[in-house]
Amino acid sequence: MKKINIGLFGRYFLKNVMQTKVVYVLWGIFTLLTVYAAVSGIHNYEEQNTIRKEHQRKARQSWEANPDKHPHRMAHFGSFAFRLKQPLSMFDYGIESFTGNAIFLEAHRQNSVNFSDAGFSTGTLRFGELSMAMLLQLVLPLILFFLGFSTIASEKENGTLKILLSQGAGWKEILLGKSLGLFALALLFCTPIALITLFFLFFSETPMDPYDTWGRFLWLLGGYLLFLWILSVMSITVSATARSSKNALLTLLGIWLLMVVLVPKTAQAIGNAVYPTPSKLSFQSAVERDVIKKGDSHDPNDPYFNKLKDSVLAVHKVDSVTQLPFNYGGFVMREGEKTSANLYGKHHDSLLHIYEKQNDLSHYVSVLNPFLAIKTLSMAFAGTDFKGYVDFQRQAETYRYQLAQEMNTLQMDYISTKKISGSEGKQHVVGHEHWEEFPDFNHRALPLQSAFQSTYLALLSLLGWGVFSILGLGYLSKKAKAI
Amino acid sequence: MYRLLFLQFLRSKAVRAGLLLTLLLGGISIGIGHQFLDQKNAAIDEVERYQKQHIERNVELHKDDLGLLMYYLKFAFVNSPASLAGLSVGQSDINPIIQRITIKNLEGQRYDTDLVNPMNLQSGNLDLSFVLIYLFPLLVIVFTFNLLSEETETGTWRLVAVQAPSKRKYLLTKLSVRAVLVYAVLGILLIAAKIVLSIPLDVNFMMVVLLSIVYIAFWFGVCFFVTAFNKGSHFNALLLLSTWLGLLMLLPAGINAYITNRYPIPEALTTMISQRDGYHTKWDMDKTETLKKFYGHYPQFETFGYPTEGFNWTWYYAMQQMGDDDARKDTEALWQKIRKRESVSKRVSAFLPNMHLQLAFNGLAGTGLGEQLDFLEATNAFHEELRLFFYPMVFKEVSGNRVDWTKFTPKYWSQNTEGENPIRYLWPLLSAAFIVMLGCAVVFKRWY
């Protein structure tokens, strides 16, 4: 195998393609789409984050504006958590349009994350979203298949391949050279996307950890390059093995349809059908049932809380709750919150487990399907995947719990022991300086490392396909026929 | 001759694979639709049972304090899905069909989302509407892209040209073979859906059938138009698949991006905050002031006076009411924005057959955004009714035992479709199909 020949075939392929008008048209269309996707991606990212930060600030302002009052009133006044978009969501929207953006955090109850874009959308959102990632995953493969399908098949048809081979060129050189040529073309198409993303990260005023962000960028870049290489080899291989160039194109289009459109959707739908999501009511009532079983702090005759009272009285050697060194109402609520948050957490975990099972089928399929693998990888490294959303929910719930317990502690410490229930009026209050002391919610993105855990299968798949593509070229070069 | 054309056509591997795949995915999609309806109906049965227990348990605990009882009691309001929803799930996977609300402030309750895995939402439902909108065009493309070119490429076209009495008739006969097969598959799937999902044979279902027929005709037109230019098979395949990609993915996605960016909805978040502040800040304000505002809204209750000493339920529910009342301006702005979004997207989609078809299916099945908004508005009325019923009882401090709780079973809502002629869904699609057919006719006349 001569390196110089590989280069020759690569350059020859490029020259041939560049002589056609169609490649410029395709590049023009693709770049226009890129610009449109980039503008709307960046605009959406900036606008949504401005809106959400503004509302986080507004909500905080009215929290801090509260006068002296009973802490339990503040526990119900509650707070909000607004989910911030990740900077790289300008590149890959992931599931961000389908997850809620805001959640109300108050004592005793876990509210749902509301106001997703999908909820406010007509059916149009379900046709897909135009992001730069979508262009790379959906449109570019089709373009590469189109540019590559005939390269060997047509040389077979017009007989030039025989001449090349008889003049001393090796199959390996031809296959590798053309694959590299097509890969170079692919780079030409995706360079604008890489540059736009690069400039965005460089110049936008997003507070971020540079190590983390650039790490994400590099992994995305590496992942997509590998993906494009796999696509290039795929087209050349099919072109070399097909009986005619027409067959090569039809095979490639079939692969595209199956791997990009049908398989991912069917896999997710089957996962969803096999592990059905419980209804909201059955989820909520299961939590409620467990809480009641353990002890209902709102029931004055609840045996669990009566027993708790007796033991507290015994420990402090007093015979009525008003003699305790702390406010008993706050204590009961603290215990109640602990129980209910714990039980809710358990049920929520099993719900998430069901979701994960639903998603698992897609993960397994991604081992065989590089298109699905790059999709998973892309979302994870852009920070817009399922895991990031679950983490937001977890952060919000943690904050909610802290808020409720902080208010309960304030009640135990500062409210008169005589005031067991009720939170009305100006009599039993805590100074408003405590409200400012409790920090605001601050959504932190998951660190880069966590992306590896959720994508190891996808990473493995892409690497496997990368290795397989090289081996496949080697194998093919021994088996391929010139006619 | 006709039989032979059929047999010849069915010999192609791609054709058989296409038929099989469409039937298979169609079958799966109907199964998924069935499961969807089953789950929703099970949830409705569950809420029937649960509500009874829920009321009994809480009445038992708090019958002496109606104000407290009403703090806990939730009443279900159900948008029970039509069986067509199994065919076109639309937005009903994300928006709950069951609202369970208390008489407290409504704005804090009615936007709660259903339990849903966002990954499923992103990948979209594999319902029959997906198969009809996405896969049938592909089937049509696979069947027709080489309608003429296979003859020229294998050299049989010259034979046909010499032997057939009319080339035009021959091509149209070939086309009709394909059309018969595609419509047969459509028929099988629609009949299967009708039986499995027990869809009644009403106007809405007839519209679904009609719209599907026209939509497929539209695609046959597009394909025939492209093939009639007599370019190579691979050129046709590529051009048609690109058209498919553009119409079914890129254009809708682009339109969606435009709408999302053009009409962001910060009002949703603003409403969320203002309803909270509207209610909660009243705890620190003058009670008489709050009650005055409340009686301003409901003068009929002013007879309950101005109790200001300590905690009382009249004042409490007056505060709750203020959550809604103070947020009214933001709520209205929010609704205006969503309605605006809906109407813009409907108007734009009239120009895109597939988008129009999806919205039409959702509309007919009652699973679109518009229907969800109507349901939310009806929830508003339902909530108001509850309030007006319970407010005087709570203010009078009636015992919980004196209320006839058996009346409070879940209430059902159904879309009021009077005055909306479903035929209106047909026009945009029919015009698109007509334009394409016209194009075909012109090209066809000129070439052959």
Short mmCIF file of N, CA, C and O in Angstrom, two decimals, chain A residues 373-456:
data_model
loop_
_atom_site.label_atom_id
_atom_site.label_comp_id
_atom_site.label_asym_id
_atom_site.label_seq_id
_atom_site.Cartn_x
_atom_site.Cartn_y
_atom_site.Cartn_z
N ALA A 373 -26.22 6.26 18.61
CA ALA A 373 -25.11 6.46 19.54
C ALA A 373 -24.67 7.92 19.55
O ALA A 373 -24.48 8.51 20.60
N ILE A 374 -24.57 8.52 18.37
CA ILE A 374 -24.11 9.91 18.34
C ILE A 374 -25.17 10.83 18.94
O ILE A 374 -24.84 11.83 19.59
N LYS A 375 -26.42 10.46 18.78
CA LYS A 375 -27.49 11.27 19.35
C LYS A 375 -27.39 11.29 20.89
O LYS A 375 -27.45 12.35 21.51
N THR A 376 -27.21 10.09 21.45
CA THR A 376 -27.06 9.98 22.90
C THR A 376 -25.85 10.77 23.38
O THR A 376 -25.92 11.53 24.34
N LEU A 377 -24.75 10.55 22.68
CA LEU A 377 -23.49 11.19 23.06
C LEU A 377 -23.63 12.72 23.00
O LEU A 377 -23.21 13.44 23.89
N SER A 378 -24.24 13.18 21.92
CA SER A 378 -24.36 14.61 21.68
C SER A 378 -25.17 15.29 22.79
O SER A 378 -24.76 16.31 23.33
N MET A 379 -26.31 14.68 23.12
CA MET A 379 -27.14 15.26 24.19
C MET A 379 -26.40 15.28 25.52
O MET A 379 -26.45 16.26 26.26
N ALA A 380 -25.70 14.19 25.79
CA ALA A 380 -25.03 14.10 27.09
C ALA A 380 -23.94 15.14 27.21
O ALA A 380 -23.82 15.82 28.22
N PHE A 381 -23.13 15.29 26.16
CA PHE A 381 -22.03 16.25 26.27
C PHE A 381 -22.49 17.69 26.10
O PHE A 381 -21.82 18.62 26.53
N ALA A 382 -23.64 17.87 25.49
CA ALA A 382 -24.20 19.22 25.44
C ALA A 382 -24.87 19.55 26.78
O ALA A 382 -25.22 20.70 27.04
N GLY A 383 -25.05 18.53 27.63
CA GLY A 383 -25.67 18.76 28.93
C GLY A 383 -27.17 18.92 28.84
O GLY A 383 -27.80 19.53 29.70
N THR A 384 -27.77 18.39 27.77
CA THR A 384 -29.21 18.57 27.61
C THR A 384 -29.93 17.23 27.62
O THR A 384 -30.96 17.08 26.99
N ASP A 385 -29.37 16.25 28.31
CA ASP A 385 -29.98 14.93 28.28
C ASP A 385 -30.86 14.68 29.51
O ASP A 385 -31.02 15.54 30.37
N PHE A 386 -31.39 13.49 29.54
CA PHE A 386 -32.29 13.08 30.61
C PHE A 386 -31.64 13.25 31.99
O PHE A 386 -32.26 13.72 32.94
N LYS A 387 -30.38 12.89 32.06
CA LYS A 387 -29.69 12.92 33.34
C LYS A 387 -29.62 14.34 33.91
O LYS A 387 -29.80 14.55 35.11
N GLY A 388 -29.36 15.30 33.03
CA GLY A 388 -29.29 16.68 33.48
C GLY A 388 -30.63 17.14 34.05
O GLY A 388 -30.68 17.87 35.04
N TYR A 389 -31.69 16.67 33.43
CA TYR A 389 -33.02 17.06 33.90
C TYR A 389 -33.32 16.43 35.26
O TYR A 389 -33.80 17.10 36.18
N VAL A 390 -33.02 15.15 35.37
CA VAL A 390 -33.24 14.47 36.65
C VAL A 390 -32.45 15.16 37.75
O VAL A 390 -32.92 15.35 38.87
N ASP A 391 -31.24 15.58 37.39
CA ASP A 391 -30.40 16.26 38.37
C ASP A 391 -31.00 17.60 38.79
O ASP A 391 -30.95 17.98 39.96
N PHE A 392 -31.60 18.30 37.84
CA PHE A 392 -32.27 19.55 38.19
C PHE A 392 -33.39 19.28 39.20
O PHE A 392 -33.53 19.98 40.20
N GLN A 393 -34.19 18.25 38.92
CA GLN A 393 -35.27 17.92 39.84
C GLN A 393 -34.74 17.60 41.23
O GLN A 393 -35.31 18.00 42.23
N ARG A 394 -33.63 16.87 41.24
CA ARG A 394 -33.03 16.49 42.53
C ARG A 394 -32.56 17.73 43.28
O ARG A 394 -32.81 17.89 44.47
N GLN A 395 -31.89 18.64 42.57
CA GLN A 395 -31.42 19.87 43.22
C GLN A 395 -32.59 20.68 43.77
O GLN A 395 -32.51 21.23 44.87
N ALA A 396 -33.67 20.73 42.99
CA ALA A 396 -34.83 21.51 43.42
C ALA A 396 -35.44 20.88 44.67
O ALA A 396 -35.79 21.57 45.62
N GLU A 397 -35.53 19.55 44.69
CA GLU A 397 -36.13 18.87 45.85
C GLU A 397 -35.24 19.04 47.08
O GLU A 397 -35.73 19.28 48.19
N THR A 398 -33.93 18.96 46.89
CA THR A 398 -33.02 19.17 48.02
C THR A 398 -33.22 20.57 48.60
O THR A 398 -33.29 20.74 49.82
N TYR A 399 -33.31 21.53 47.71
CA TYR A 399 -33.49 22.90 48.16
C TYR A 399 -34.81 23.06 48.90
O TYR A 399 -34.89 23.70 49.94
N ARG A 400 -35.85 22.46 48.32
CA ARG A 400 -37.18 22.53 48.95
C ARG A 400 -37.14 21.97 50.36
O ARG A 400 -37.65 22.56 51.31
N TYR A 401 -36.48 20.83 50.50
CA TYR A 401 -36.39 20.17 51.80
C TYR A 401 -35.64 21.05 52.80
O TYR A 401 -36.07 21.26 53.93
N GLN A 402 -34.52 21.61 52.33
CA GLN A 402 -33.75 22.49 53.22
C GLN A 402 -34.57 23.70 53.65
O GLN A 402 -34.53 24.11 54.81
N LEU A 403 -35.30 24.23 52.70
CA LEU A 403 -36.11 25.42 53.00
C LEU A 403 -37.14 25.08 54.08
O LEU A 403 -37.28 25.79 55.09
N ALA A 404 -37.85 23.98 53.87
CA ALA A 404 -38.88 23.59 54.83
C ALA A 404 -38.27 23.34 56.20
O ALA A 404 -38.79 23.81 57.22
N GLN A 405 -37.15 22.62 56.21
CA GLN A 405 -36.56 22.28 57.51
C GLN A 405 -35.95 23.50 58.20
O GLN A 405 -35.99 23.61 59.41
N GLU A 406 -35.41 24.40 57.42
CA GLU A 406 -34.86 25.63 58.01
C GLU A 406 -35.99 26.40 58.70
O GLU A 406 -35.82 26.91 59.82
N MET A 407 -37.14 26.46 58.06
CA MET A 407 -38.27 27.18 58.64
C MET A 407 -38.79 26.45 59.88
O MET A 407 -39.16 27.08 60.87
N ASN A 408 -38.78 25.12 59.82
CA ASN A 408 -39.21 24.36 61.00
C ASN A 408 -38.25 24.58 62.17
O ASN A 408 -38.66 24.71 63.32
N THR A 409 -36.96 24.63 61.85
CA THR A 409 -35.97 24.87 62.90
C THR A 409 -36.17 26.26 63.50
O THR A 409 -36.10 26.43 64.73
N LEU A 410 -36.39 27.25 62.65
CA LEU A 410 -36.63 28.60 63.15
C LEU A 410 -37.84 28.59 64.08
O LEU A 410 -37.83 29.24 65.14
N GLN A 411 -38.87 27.82 63.67
CA GLN A 411 -40.08 27.76 64.51
C GLN A 411 -39.75 27.12 65.87
O GLN A 411 -40.17 27.60 66.91
N MET A 412 -38.98 26.04 65.84
CA MET A 412 -38.62 25.37 67.09
C MET A 412 -37.82 26.29 68.00
O MET A 412 -38.03 26.32 69.21
N ASP A 413 -36.91 27.06 67.40
CA ASP A 413 -36.00 27.88 68.20
C ASP A 413 -36.62 29.19 68.68
O ASP A 413 -36.32 29.66 69.77
N TYR A 414 -37.43 29.82 67.82
CA TYR A 414 -37.83 31.19 68.12
C TYR A 414 -39.28 31.38 68.50
O TYR A 414 -39.64 32.40 69.04
N ILE A 415 -40.13 30.44 68.13
CA ILE A 415 -41.54 30.63 68.43
C ILE A 415 -41.84 30.09 69.82
O ILE A 415 -41.32 29.04 70.22
N SER A 416 -42.69 30.81 70.53
CA SER A 416 -43.00 30.44 71.91
C SER A 416 -43.48 29.00 71.99
O SER A 416 -44.19 28.52 71.12
N THR A 417 -43.09 28.35 73.03
CA THR A 417 -43.47 26.95 73.20
C THR A 417 -44.97 26.82 73.43
O THR A 417 -45.54 25.75 73.27
N LYS A 418 -45.60 27.93 73.80
CA LYS A 418 -47.05 27.88 74.06
C LYS A 418 -47.85 27.84 72.76
O LYS A 418 -49.00 27.44 72.74
N LYS A 419 -47.23 28.31 71.69
CA LYS A 419 -47.96 28.42 70.42
C LYS A 419 -47.72 27.15 69.61
O LYS A 419 -46.72 27.01 68.92
N ILE A 420 -48.66 26.20 69.75
CA ILE A 420 -48.43 24.91 69.11
C ILE A 420 -48.92 24.90 67.67
O ILE A 420 -48.29 24.37 66.78
N SER A 421 -50.10 25.49 67.44
CA SER A 421 -50.58 25.46 66.07
C SER A 421 -51.01 26.85 65.63
O SER A 421 -51.18 27.74 66.46
N GLY A 422 -51.16 27.03 64.35
CA GLY A 422 -51.57 28.33 63.81
C GLY A 422 -50.35 29.18 63.54
O GLY A 422 -49.33 29.08 64.22
N SER A 423 -50.45 30.00 62.50
CA SER A 423 -49.30 30.81 62.15
C SER A 423 -49.77 32.21 61.75
O SER A 423 -49.08 32.92 61.05
N GLU A 424 -50.96 32.56 62.22
CA GLU A 424 -51.53 33.83 61.80
C GLU A 424 -51.09 34.93 62.75
O GLU A 424 -50.75 34.68 63.90
N GLY A 425 -51.10 36.16 62.24
CA GLY A 425 -50.95 37.32 63.11
C GLY A 425 -49.51 37.75 63.33
O GLY A 425 -48.56 37.17 62.82
N LYS A 426 -49.37 38.83 64.12
CA LYS A 426 -48.06 39.44 64.33
C LYS A 426 -47.47 39.05 65.69
O LYS A 426 -46.42 39.56 66.09
N GLN A 427 -48.17 38.17 66.39
CA GLN A 427 -47.74 37.83 67.74
C GLN A 427 -46.50 36.94 67.77
O GLN A 427 -45.50 37.26 68.38
N HIS A 428 -46.64 35.82 67.10
CA HIS A 428 -45.54 34.86 67.15
C HIS A 428 -44.80 34.89 65.83
O HIS A 428 -45.16 34.22 64.89
N VAL A 429 -43.77 35.70 65.79
CA VAL A 429 -43.08 35.90 64.51
C VAL A 429 -41.57 35.81 64.68
O VAL A 429 -41.04 35.85 65.79
N VAL A 430 -40.91 35.70 63.57
CA VAL A 430 -39.45 35.66 63.52
C VAL A 430 -39.01 36.83 62.67
O VAL A 430 -39.70 37.19 61.71
N GLY A 431 -37.88 37.41 63.00
CA GLY A 431 -37.40 38.60 62.30
C GLY A 431 -37.13 38.33 60.82
O GLY A 431 -36.70 37.23 60.45
N HIS A 432 -37.38 39.34 60.00
CA HIS A 432 -37.27 39.12 58.57
C HIS A 432 -35.83 38.95 58.10
O HIS A 432 -35.60 38.52 56.97
N GLU A 433 -34.85 39.27 58.96
CA GLU A 433 -33.46 39.11 58.51
C GLU A 433 -33.15 37.64 58.21
O GLU A 433 -32.28 37.32 57.40
N HIS A 434 -33.96 36.74 58.80
CA HIS A 434 -33.72 35.32 58.54
C HIS A 434 -34.04 34.93 57.11
O HIS A 434 -33.52 33.95 56.60
N TRP A 435 -34.93 35.69 56.50
CA TRP A 435 -35.31 35.31 55.12
C TRP A 435 -34.13 35.51 54.18
O TRP A 435 -33.87 34.70 53.31
N GLU A 436 -33.42 36.64 54.41
CA GLU A 436 -32.28 36.90 53.54
C GLU A 436 -31.15 35.91 53.78
O GLU A 436 -30.39 35.60 52.89
N GLU A 437 -31.10 35.43 55.03
CA GLU A 437 -30.00 34.52 55.36
C GLU A 437 -30.08 33.22 54.60
O GLU A 437 -29.08 32.57 54.31
N PHE A 438 -31.33 32.82 54.30
CA PHE A 438 -31.47 31.56 53.58
C PHE A 438 -31.17 31.79 52.10
O PHE A 438 -31.82 32.59 51.45
N PRO A 439 -30.15 31.11 51.56
CA PRO A 439 -29.70 31.42 50.20
C PRO A 439 -30.74 31.08 49.14
O PRO A 439 -31.61 30.25 49.36
N ASP A 440 -30.61 31.71 48.00
CA ASP A 440 -31.52 31.46 46.89
C ASP A 440 -31.13 30.15 46.20
O ASP A 440 -30.02 29.66 46.33
N PHE A 441 -32.07 29.62 45.43
CA PHE A 441 -31.78 28.42 44.65
C PHE A 441 -30.82 28.75 43.53
O PHE A 441 -30.91 29.80 42.89
N ASN A 442 -29.88 27.87 43.34
CA ASN A 442 -28.89 28.11 42.30
C ASN A 442 -28.68 26.81 41.52
O ASN A 442 -28.10 25.87 42.05
N HIS A 443 -29.16 26.78 40.30
CA HIS A 443 -29.08 25.55 39.50
C HIS A 443 -27.65 25.37 38.99
O HIS A 443 -27.13 26.19 38.25
N ARG A 444 -27.03 24.28 39.40
CA ARG A 444 -25.67 23.98 38.93
C ARG A 444 -25.73 22.86 37.91
O ARG A 444 -26.42 21.86 38.11
N ALA A 445 -24.99 23.03 36.83
CA ALA A 445 -24.97 21.98 35.81
C ALA A 445 -24.17 20.79 36.31
O ALA A 445 -23.30 20.92 37.18
N LEU A 446 -24.48 19.63 35.79
CA LEU A 446 -23.73 18.43 36.13
C LEU A 446 -22.29 18.57 35.62
O LEU A 446 -22.07 19.16 34.57
N PRO A 447 -21.33 18.01 36.35
CA PRO A 447 -19.96 18.07 35.84
C PRO A 447 -19.78 17.15 34.63
O PRO A 447 -20.58 16.24 34.39
N LEU A 448 -18.73 17.44 33.88
CA LEU A 448 -18.45 16.70 32.66
C LEU A 448 -18.37 15.19 32.88
O LEU A 448 -18.86 14.40 32.08
N GLN A 449 -17.77 14.81 34.02
CA GLN A 449 -17.56 13.37 34.26
C GLN A 449 -18.85 12.58 34.18
O GLN A 449 -18.87 11.44 33.72
N SER A 450 -19.95 13.19 34.63
CA SER A 450 -21.18 12.42 34.70
C SER A 450 -21.68 12.05 33.30
O SER A 450 -22.44 11.10 33.13
N ALA A 451 -21.24 12.83 32.30
CA ALA A 451 -21.66 12.50 30.93
C ALA A 451 -21.10 11.15 30.50
O ALA A 451 -21.71 10.46 29.69
N PHE A 452 -19.96 10.79 31.05
CA PHE A 452 -19.36 9.52 30.63
C PHE A 452 -20.17 8.33 31.11
O PHE A 452 -20.31 7.33 30.42
N GLN A 453 -20.72 8.47 32.34
CA GLN A 453 -21.48 7.34 32.88
C GLN A 453 -22.70 7.02 32.02
O GLN A 453 -23.03 5.86 31.81
N SER A 454 -23.36 8.07 31.54
CA SER A 454 -24.59 7.79 30.80
C SER A 454 -24.33 7.47 29.34
O SER A 454 -25.24 7.09 28.62
N THR A 455 -23.08 7.64 28.90
CA THR A 455 -22.86 7.44 27.47
C THR A 455 -21.84 6.35 27.17
O THR A 455 -21.41 6.22 26.04
N TYR A 456 -21.46 5.58 28.20
CA TYR A 456 -20.38 4.64 27.91
C TYR A 456 -20.75 3.67 26.79
O TYR A 456 -19.92 3.33 25.95
#
